[in-house]
Tab-separated table of C-alpha atoms in Angstrom:
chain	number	residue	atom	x	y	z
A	191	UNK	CA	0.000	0.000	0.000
A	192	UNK	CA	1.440	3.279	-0.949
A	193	UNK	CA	1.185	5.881	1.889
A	194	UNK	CA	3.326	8.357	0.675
A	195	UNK	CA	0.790	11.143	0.134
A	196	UNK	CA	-1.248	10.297	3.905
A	197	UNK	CA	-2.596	13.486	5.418
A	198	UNK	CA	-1.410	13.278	9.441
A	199	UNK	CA	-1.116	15.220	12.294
A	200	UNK	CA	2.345	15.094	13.924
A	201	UNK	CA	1.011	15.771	17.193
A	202	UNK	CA	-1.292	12.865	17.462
A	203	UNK	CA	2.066	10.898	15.637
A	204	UNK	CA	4.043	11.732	18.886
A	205	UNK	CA	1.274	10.945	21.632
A	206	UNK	CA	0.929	7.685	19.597
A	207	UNK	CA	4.792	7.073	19.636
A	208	UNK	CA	4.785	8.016	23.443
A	209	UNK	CA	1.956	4.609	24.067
A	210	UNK	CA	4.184	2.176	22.190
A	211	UNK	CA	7.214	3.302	24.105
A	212	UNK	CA	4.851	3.250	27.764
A	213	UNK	CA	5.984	0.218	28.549
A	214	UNK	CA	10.097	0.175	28.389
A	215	UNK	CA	9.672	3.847	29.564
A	216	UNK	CA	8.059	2.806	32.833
A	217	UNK	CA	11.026	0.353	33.534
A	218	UNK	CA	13.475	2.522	32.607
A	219	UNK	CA	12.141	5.495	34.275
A	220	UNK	CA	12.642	7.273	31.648
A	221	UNK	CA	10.529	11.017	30.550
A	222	UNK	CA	10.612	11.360	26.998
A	223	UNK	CA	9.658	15.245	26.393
A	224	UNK	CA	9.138	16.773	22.745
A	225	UNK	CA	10.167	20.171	21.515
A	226	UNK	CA	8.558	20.423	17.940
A	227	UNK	CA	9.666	23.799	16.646
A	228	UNK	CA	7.197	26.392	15.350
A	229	UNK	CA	7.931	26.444	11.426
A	230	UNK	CA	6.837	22.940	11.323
A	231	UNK	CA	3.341	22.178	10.142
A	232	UNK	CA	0.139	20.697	12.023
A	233	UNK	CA	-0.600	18.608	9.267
A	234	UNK	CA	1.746	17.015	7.004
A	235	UNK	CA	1.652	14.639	3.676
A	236	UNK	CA	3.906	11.686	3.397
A	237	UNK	CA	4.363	8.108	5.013
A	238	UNK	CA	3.055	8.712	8.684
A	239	UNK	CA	2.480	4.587	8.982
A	240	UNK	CA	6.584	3.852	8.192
A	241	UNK	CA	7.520	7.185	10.632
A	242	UNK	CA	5.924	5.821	12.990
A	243	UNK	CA	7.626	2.542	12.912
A	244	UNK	CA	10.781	4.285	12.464
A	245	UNK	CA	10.765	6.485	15.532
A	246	UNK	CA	9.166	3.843	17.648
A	247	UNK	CA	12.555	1.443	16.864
A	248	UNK	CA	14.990	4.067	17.334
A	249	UNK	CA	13.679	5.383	20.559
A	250	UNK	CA	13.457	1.532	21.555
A	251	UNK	CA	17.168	1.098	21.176
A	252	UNK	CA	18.075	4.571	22.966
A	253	UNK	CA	15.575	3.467	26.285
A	254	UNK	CA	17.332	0.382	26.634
A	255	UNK	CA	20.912	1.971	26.280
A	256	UNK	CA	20.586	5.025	28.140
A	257	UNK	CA	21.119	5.541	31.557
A	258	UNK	CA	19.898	8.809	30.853
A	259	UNK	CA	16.116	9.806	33.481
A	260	UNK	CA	14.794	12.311	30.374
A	261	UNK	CA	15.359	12.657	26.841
A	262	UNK	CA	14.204	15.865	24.306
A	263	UNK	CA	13.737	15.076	20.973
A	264	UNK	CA	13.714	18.147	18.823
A	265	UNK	CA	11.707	18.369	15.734
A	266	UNK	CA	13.314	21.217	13.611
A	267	UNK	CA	12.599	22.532	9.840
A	268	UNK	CA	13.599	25.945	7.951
A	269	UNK	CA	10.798	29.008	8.972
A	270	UNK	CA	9.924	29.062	5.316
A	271	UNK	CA	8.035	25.597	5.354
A	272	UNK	CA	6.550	26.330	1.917
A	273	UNK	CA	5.798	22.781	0.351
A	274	UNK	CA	8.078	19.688	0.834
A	275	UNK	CA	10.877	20.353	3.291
A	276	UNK	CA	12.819	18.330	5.926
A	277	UNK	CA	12.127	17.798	9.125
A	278	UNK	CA	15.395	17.122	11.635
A	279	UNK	CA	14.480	14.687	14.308
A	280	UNK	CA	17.367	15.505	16.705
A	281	UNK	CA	18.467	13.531	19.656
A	282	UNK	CA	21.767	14.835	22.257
A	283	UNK	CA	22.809	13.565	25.306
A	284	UNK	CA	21.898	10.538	25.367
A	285	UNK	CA	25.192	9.136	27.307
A	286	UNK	CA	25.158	6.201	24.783
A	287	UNK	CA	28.530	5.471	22.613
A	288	UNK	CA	28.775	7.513	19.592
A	289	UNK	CA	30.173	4.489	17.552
A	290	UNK	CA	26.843	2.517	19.019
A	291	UNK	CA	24.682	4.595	17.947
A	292	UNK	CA	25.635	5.137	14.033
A	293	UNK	CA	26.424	1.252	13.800
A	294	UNK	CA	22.035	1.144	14.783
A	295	UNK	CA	21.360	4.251	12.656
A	296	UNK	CA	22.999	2.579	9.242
A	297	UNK	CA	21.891	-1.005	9.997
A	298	UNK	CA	18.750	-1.244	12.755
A	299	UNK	CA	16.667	1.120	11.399
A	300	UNK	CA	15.870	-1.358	8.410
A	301	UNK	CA	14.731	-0.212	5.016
A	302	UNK	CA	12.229	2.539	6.680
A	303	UNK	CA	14.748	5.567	6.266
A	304	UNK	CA	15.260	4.987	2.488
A	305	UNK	CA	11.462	4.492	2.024
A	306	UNK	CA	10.940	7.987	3.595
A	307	UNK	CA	13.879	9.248	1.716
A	308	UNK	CA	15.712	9.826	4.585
A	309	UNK	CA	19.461	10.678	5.454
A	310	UNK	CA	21.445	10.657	8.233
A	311	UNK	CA	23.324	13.617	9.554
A	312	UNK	CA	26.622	13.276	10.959
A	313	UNK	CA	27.497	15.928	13.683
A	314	UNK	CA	29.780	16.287	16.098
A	315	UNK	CA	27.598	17.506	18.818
A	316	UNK	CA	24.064	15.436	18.205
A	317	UNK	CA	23.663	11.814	19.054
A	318	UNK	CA	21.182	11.493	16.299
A	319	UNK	CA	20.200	13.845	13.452
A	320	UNK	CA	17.840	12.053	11.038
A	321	UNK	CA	16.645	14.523	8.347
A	322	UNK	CA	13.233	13.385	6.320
A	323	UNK	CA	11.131	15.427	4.007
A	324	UNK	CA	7.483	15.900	4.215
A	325	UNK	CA	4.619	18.336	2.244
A	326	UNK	CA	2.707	20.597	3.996
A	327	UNK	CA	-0.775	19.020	4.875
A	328	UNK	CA	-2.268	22.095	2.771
A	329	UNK	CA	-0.669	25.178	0.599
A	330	UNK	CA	-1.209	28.780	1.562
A	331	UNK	CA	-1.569	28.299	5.540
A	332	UNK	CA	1.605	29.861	7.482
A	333	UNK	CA	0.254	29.823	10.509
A	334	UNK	CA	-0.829	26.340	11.630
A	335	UNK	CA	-2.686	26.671	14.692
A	336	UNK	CA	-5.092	29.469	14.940
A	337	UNK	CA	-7.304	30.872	18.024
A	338	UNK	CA	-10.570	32.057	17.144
A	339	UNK	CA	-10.102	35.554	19.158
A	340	UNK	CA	-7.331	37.392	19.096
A	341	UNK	CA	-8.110	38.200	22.844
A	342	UNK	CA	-6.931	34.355	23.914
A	343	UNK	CA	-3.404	35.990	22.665
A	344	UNK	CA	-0.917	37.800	24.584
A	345	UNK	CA	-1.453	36.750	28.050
A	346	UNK	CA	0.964	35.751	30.872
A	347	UNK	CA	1.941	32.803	32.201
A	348	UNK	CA	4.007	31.302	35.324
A	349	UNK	CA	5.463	28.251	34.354
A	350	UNK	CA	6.564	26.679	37.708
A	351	UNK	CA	8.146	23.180	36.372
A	352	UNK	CA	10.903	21.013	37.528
A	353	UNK	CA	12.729	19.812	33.975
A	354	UNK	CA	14.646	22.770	32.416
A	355	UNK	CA	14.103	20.851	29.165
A	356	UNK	CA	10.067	20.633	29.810
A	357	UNK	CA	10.119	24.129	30.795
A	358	UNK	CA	12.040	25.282	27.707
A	359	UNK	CA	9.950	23.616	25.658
A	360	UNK	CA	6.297	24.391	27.067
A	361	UNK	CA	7.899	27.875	27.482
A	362	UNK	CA	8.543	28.150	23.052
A	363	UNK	CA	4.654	26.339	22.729
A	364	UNK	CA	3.270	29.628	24.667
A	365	UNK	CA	5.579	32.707	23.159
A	366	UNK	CA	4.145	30.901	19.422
A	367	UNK	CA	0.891	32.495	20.630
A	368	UNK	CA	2.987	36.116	21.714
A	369	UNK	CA	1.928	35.011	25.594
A	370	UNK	CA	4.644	35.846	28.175
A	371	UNK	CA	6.000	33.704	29.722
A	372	UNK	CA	7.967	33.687	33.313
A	373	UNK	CA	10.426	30.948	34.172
A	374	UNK	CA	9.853	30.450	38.107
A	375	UNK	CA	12.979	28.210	38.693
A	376	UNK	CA	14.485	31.616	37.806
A	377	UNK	CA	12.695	33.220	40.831
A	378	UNK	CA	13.030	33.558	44.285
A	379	UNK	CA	9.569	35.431	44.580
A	380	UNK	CA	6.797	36.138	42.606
A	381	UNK	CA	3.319	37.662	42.547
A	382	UNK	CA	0.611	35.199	41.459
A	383	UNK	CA	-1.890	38.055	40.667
A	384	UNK	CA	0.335	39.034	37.927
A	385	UNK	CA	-0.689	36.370	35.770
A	386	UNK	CA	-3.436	34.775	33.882
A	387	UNK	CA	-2.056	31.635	34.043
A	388	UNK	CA	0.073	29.245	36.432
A	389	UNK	CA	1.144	26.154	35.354
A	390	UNK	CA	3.080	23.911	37.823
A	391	UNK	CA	4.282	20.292	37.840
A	392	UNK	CA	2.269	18.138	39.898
A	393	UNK	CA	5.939	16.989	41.841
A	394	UNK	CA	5.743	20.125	43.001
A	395	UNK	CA	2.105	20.871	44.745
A	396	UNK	CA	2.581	20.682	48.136
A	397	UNK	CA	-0.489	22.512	50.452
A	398	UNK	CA	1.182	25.700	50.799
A	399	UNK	CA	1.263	26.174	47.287
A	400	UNK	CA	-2.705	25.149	46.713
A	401	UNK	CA	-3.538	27.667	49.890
A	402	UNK	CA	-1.808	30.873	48.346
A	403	UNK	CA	-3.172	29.593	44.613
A	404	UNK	CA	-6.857	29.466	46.488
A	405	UNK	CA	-6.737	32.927	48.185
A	406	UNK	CA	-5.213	34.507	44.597
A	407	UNK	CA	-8.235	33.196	43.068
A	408	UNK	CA	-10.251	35.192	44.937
A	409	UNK	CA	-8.634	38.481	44.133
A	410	UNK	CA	-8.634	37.622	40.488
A	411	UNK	CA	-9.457	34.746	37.709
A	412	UNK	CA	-6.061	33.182	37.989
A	413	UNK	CA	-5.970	29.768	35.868
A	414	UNK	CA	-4.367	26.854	37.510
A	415	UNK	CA	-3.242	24.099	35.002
A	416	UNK	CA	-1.446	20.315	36.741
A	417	UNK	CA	1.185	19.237	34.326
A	418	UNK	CA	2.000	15.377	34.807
A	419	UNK	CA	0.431	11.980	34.131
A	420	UNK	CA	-2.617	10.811	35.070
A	421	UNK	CA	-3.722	13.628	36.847
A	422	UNK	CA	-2.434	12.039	40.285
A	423	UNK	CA	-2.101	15.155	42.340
A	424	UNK	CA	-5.675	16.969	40.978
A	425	UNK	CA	-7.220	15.552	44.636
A	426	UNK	CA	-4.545	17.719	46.084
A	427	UNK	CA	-5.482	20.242	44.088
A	428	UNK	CA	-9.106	20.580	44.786
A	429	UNK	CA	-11.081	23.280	43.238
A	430	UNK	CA	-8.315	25.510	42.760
A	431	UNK	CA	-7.248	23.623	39.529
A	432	UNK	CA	-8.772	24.174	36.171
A	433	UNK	CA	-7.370	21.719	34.165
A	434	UNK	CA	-5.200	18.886	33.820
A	435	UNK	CA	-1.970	19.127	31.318
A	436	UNK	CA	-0.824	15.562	30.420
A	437	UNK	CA	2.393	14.509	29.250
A	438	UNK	CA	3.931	14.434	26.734
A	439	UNK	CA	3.121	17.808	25.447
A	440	UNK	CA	2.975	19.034	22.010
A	441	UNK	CA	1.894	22.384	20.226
A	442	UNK	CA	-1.462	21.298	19.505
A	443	UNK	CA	-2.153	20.334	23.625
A	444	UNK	CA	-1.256	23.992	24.058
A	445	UNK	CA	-3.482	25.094	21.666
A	446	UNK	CA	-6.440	23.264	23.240
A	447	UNK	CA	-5.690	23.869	26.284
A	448	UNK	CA	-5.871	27.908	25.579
A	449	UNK	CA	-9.104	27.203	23.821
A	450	UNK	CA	-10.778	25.337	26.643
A	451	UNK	CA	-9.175	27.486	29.489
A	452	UNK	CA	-10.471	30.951	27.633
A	453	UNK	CA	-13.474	30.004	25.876
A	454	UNK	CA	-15.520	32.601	27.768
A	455	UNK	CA	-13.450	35.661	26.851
A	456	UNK	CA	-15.260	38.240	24.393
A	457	UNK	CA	-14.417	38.193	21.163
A	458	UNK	CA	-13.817	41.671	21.264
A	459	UNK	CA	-12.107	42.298	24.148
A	460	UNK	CA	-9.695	40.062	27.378
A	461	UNK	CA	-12.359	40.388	30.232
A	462	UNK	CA	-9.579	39.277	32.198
A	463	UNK	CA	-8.618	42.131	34.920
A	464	UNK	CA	-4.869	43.302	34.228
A	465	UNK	CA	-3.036	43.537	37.162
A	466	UNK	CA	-2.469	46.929	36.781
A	467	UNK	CA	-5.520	47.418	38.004
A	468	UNK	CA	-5.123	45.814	41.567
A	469	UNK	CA	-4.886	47.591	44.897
A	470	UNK	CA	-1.321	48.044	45.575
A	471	UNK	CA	-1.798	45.590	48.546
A	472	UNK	CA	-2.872	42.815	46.761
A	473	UNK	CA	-0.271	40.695	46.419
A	474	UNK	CA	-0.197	36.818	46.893
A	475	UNK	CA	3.627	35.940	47.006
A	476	UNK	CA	4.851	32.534	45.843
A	477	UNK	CA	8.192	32.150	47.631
A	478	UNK	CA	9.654	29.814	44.690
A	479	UNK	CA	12.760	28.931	45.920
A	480	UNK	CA	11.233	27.398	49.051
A	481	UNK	CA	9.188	25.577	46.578
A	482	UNK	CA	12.037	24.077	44.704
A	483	UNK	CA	13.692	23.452	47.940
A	484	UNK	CA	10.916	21.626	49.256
A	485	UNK	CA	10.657	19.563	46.006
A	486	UNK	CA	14.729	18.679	46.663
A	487	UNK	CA	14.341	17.809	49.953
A	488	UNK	CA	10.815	16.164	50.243
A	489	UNK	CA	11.101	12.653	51.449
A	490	UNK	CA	9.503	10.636	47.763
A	491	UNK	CA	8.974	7.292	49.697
A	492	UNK	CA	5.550	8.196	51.347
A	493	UNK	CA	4.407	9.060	47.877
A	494	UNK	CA	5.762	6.390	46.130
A	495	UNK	CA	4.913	3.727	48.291
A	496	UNK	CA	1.238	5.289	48.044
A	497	UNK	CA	1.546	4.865	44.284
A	498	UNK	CA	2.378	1.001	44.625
A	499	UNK	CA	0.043	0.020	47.210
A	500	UNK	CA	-2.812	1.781	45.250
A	501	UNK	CA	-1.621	0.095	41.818
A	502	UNK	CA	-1.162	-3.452	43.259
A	503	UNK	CA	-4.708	-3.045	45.226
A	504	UNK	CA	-6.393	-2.046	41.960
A	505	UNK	CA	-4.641	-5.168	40.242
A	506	UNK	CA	-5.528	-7.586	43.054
A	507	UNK	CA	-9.037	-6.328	43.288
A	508	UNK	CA	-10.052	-6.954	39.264
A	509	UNK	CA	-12.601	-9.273	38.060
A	510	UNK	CA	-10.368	-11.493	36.440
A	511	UNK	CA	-10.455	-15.523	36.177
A	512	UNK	CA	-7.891	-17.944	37.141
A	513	UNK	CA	-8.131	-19.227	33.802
A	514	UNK	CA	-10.829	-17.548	30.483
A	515	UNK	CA	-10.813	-20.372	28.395
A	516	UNK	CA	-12.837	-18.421	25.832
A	517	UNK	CA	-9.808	-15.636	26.062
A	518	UNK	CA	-7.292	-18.157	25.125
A	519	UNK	CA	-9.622	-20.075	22.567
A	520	UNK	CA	-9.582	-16.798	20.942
A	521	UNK	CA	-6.094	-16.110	21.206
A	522	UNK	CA	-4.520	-19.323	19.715
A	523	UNK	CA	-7.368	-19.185	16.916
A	524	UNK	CA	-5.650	-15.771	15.937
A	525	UNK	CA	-2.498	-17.656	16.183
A	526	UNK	CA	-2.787	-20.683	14.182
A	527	UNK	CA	-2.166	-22.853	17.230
A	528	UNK	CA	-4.353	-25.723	19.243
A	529	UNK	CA	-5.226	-24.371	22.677
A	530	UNK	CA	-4.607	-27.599	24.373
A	531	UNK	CA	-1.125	-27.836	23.147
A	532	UNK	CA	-0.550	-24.293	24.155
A	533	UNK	CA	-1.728	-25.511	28.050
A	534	UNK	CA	0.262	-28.322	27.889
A	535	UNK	CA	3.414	-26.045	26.992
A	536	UNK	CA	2.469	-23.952	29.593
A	537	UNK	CA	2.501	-26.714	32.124
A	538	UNK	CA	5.674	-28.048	31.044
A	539	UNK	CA	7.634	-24.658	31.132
A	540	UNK	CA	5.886	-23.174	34.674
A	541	UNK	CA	4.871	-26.383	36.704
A	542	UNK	CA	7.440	-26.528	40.134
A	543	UNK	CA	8.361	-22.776	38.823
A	544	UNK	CA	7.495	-21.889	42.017
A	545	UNK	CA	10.437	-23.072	43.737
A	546	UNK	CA	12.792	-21.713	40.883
A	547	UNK	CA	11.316	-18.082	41.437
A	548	UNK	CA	11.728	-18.574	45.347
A	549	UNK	CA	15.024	-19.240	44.534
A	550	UNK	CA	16.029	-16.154	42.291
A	551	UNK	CA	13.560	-13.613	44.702
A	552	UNK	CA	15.924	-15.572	47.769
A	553	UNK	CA	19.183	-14.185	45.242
A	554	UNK	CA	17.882	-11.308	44.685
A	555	UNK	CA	18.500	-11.933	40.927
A	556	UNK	CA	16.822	-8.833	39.781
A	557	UNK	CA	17.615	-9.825	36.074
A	558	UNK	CA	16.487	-13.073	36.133
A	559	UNK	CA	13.213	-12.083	37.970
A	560	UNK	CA	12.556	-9.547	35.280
A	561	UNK	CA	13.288	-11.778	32.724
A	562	UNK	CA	10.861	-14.418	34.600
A	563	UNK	CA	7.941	-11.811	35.190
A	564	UNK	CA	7.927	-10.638	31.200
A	565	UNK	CA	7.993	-14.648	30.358
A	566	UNK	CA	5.402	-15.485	32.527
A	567	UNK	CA	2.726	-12.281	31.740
A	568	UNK	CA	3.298	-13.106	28.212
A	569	UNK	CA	2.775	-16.801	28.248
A	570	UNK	CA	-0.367	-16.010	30.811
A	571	UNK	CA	-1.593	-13.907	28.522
A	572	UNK	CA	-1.688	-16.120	25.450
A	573	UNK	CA	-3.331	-18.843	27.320
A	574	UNK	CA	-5.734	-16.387	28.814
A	575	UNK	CA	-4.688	-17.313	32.726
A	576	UNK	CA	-6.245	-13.539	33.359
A	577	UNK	CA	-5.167	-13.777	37.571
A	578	UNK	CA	-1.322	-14.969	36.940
A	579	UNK	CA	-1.151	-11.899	34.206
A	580	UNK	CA	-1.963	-9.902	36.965
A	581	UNK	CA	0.822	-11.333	39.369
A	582	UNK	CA	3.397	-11.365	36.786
A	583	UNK	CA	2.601	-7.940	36.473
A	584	UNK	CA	2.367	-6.308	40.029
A	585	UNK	CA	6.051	-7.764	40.137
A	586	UNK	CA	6.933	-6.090	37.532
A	587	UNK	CA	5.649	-2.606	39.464
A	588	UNK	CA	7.899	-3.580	42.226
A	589	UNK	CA	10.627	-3.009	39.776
A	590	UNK	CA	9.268	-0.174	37.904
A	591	UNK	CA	8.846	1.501	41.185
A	592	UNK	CA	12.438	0.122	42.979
A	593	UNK	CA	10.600	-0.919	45.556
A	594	UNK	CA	12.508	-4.953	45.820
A	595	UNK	CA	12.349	-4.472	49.481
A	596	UNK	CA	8.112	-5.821	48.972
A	597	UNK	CA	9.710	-8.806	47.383
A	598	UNK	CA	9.966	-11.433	49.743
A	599	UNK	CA	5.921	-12.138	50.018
A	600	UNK	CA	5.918	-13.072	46.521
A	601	UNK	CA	7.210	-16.401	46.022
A	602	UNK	CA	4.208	-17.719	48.860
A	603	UNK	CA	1.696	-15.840	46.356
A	604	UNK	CA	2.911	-17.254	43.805
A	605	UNK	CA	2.841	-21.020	44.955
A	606	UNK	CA	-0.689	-20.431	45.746
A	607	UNK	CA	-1.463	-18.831	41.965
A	608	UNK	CA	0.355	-21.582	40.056
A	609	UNK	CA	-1.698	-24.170	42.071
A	610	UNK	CA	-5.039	-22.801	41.449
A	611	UNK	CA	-3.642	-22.144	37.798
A	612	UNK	CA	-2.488	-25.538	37.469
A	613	UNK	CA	-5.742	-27.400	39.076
A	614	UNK	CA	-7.826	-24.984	36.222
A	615	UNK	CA	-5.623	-26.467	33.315
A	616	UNK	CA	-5.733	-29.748	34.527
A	617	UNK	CA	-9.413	-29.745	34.473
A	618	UNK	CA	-9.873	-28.416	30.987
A	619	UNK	CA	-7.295	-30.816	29.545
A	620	UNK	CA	-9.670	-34.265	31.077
A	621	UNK	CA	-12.506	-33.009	29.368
């Protein structure tokens, strides 16, 4: 099929891309942030289907080389995107071998870069520069995302965020719409009545910070926006937040989130108060650096132990089955394989596993446990043993989590889920 002329949006490319790479992101710990530059286009023409696939294996290979907690890729083209122009796709410090990481750029990346008419740039400074051309998704339109009053523009925003790179880059989404923009890790003090809008990482909401935001919102229509994942601090929040800002953030979530935030203000004119306009004492002082120091020194384990224990209870307390027999019917149909076979397999590769993964939890083997948990969720899985997918995988959140310390209960758990696994197979194999 040719897909060479596809109309896509990039943005929706990138959240995609950010799902496939979830789950070696989550063991890697890894924050994968975008900064798409201005010039490029909303909408472009060309093979989104083999970009896709592209990006998705390169940013496999740097996850599981890097030691690196965040990486930026840049998206870059000339300001003058008039028809069919490259796009860079830049990645730096990545703290992965330079030799490495050209030996995968001229050999893993298959036949997908010379489908796209790709090249590969060889710089000094950049770990990977991959420059690919693409149309514009329609002639004549310069500016590629447009508010629909010209009083959502030029407002002023407070971005209170811990990643410079996330700042920098939400920071360049908001000055594309002439809004100013503050830095607060650049701050020791500052006024929230000052500005329309405040938005602040949800690793960094602590009470204090939802009390001042609370009594600033009564002096004037401040906006509040959470940036993180999953909204996990908007109970902390309470009803001094206005929206929720999920990661990973491209142009076009800035440009919906203005829309949605502002929607009420007059087409004519900003209804919002300037704070010119204040008393002179009204004044609602965020002391930033105590903020930032709070962040530094704020003990994580309360939270993150929170985090597991709600995870693993929301696992444990699913309507799942021991064993869905229609699940794996289904699943070795699509397969090409006989179901019984697959359960005998099973059996001969996990029965008396029990004592094997007592033995490598006893060693502390954290490589051979991961290597045990992926095995056994993906077997599980294929067989449709719903309740041992669900084990395999609240392991795995131990070590997402480095939390190894919980270990030790999970050999007897898993004893008793291989027997009542084992007892279910057994029964469907005498019929």
């Amino acid at each position: 099929m040719d897909n060479s002329e596809n109309l896509f949006d990039i943005n929706t490319l990138l959240k995609t891309l950010t799902v496939h790479l979830r789950h070696v992101a989550e063991e890697k710990h890894i924050d994968l942030i975008y900064d798409m530059h201005t010039s490029i286009p909303r909408e472009l023409r060309g093979d989104n289907v083999v970009l896709e696939r592209l990006l998705t294996t390169l940013l496999t290979f740097i996850y599981k080389h890097t030691d690196r907690p965040e990486l930026l890729l840049t998206l870059d083209a000339t300001e003058d995107f008039l028809y069919e122009e490259d796009i860079s796709f830049i990645l730096e410090k990545t703290n992965i071998d330079k030799d490495q990481i050209l030996a995968f750029l001229e050999t893993g990346l298959g036949k997908d870069l010379d489908s796209l008419n790709g090249k590969i740039v060889y710089e000094p400074g950049m770990d990977v520069h991959l420059k690919i051309p693409f149309k514009i998704g329609e002639l004549g339109f310069r500016r590629h995302y447009r508010l629909p009053f010209t009083a959502m523009l030029k407002k002023k925003v407070l971005l209170v965020i811990d990643s410079e790179n996330l700042t920098t880059s939400i920071a360049n989404m908001f000055k594309y719409f002439q809004y100013e923009v503050d830095i607060g890790s650049q701050k020791e003090a500052l006024d929230l009545l000052a500005y329309d809008l405040v938005i602040i990482e949800d690793c960094l909401v602590f009470e204090s910070f939802v009390d001042l935001m609370k009594k600033a919102q009564k002096k004037k229509d401040v906006k509040c926006v959470l940036i993180g994942e999953d909204g996990k601090q908007d109970c902390a929040c309470g009803n001094a937040l206005s929206m929720h800002l999920n990661k990973p953030v491209t142009q076009e979530s800035i440009f919906e989130l203005i829309i949605s935030l502002f929607d009420h203000v007059s087409p004519l004119e900003n209804d919002v108060e300037p704070f010119e306009d204040l008393p002179e004492e009204s004044s609602e002082l965020l002391d930033i650096k105590a903020l930032f120091a709070a962040h530094e020194h704020h003990d994580k384990e309360d939270v993150v132990v929170h985090q597991l224990d709600s995870l693993i209870e929301s696992k444990q307390s699913a309507d799942v089955q021991v064993l869905n027999i229609d699940l794996g019917l289904v699943n070795a149909k699509k397969m090409g394989l006989n179901y019984k076979v697959e359960l005998k397999n099973f059996l001969d590769i996990f029965d008396h596993s029990d004592i094997y993964f007592r033995q490598i939890v006893g060693e502390v083997s954290t490589y051979k446990i991961k290597e045990f948990c992926i095995d056994l969720e993906q077997k599980s899985k294929a067989i449709g043993a719903e309740s041992m997918s669900n084990f395999a995988d609240v392991v795995s959140l131990i070590f997402v989590y480095d939390k190894l310390d919980l270990l030790p209960i999970y050999p007897g758990r898993y004893h008793i889920e291989l027997q009542k696994l084992v007892i279910e197979i057994g029964r469907y194999l005498d019929k």
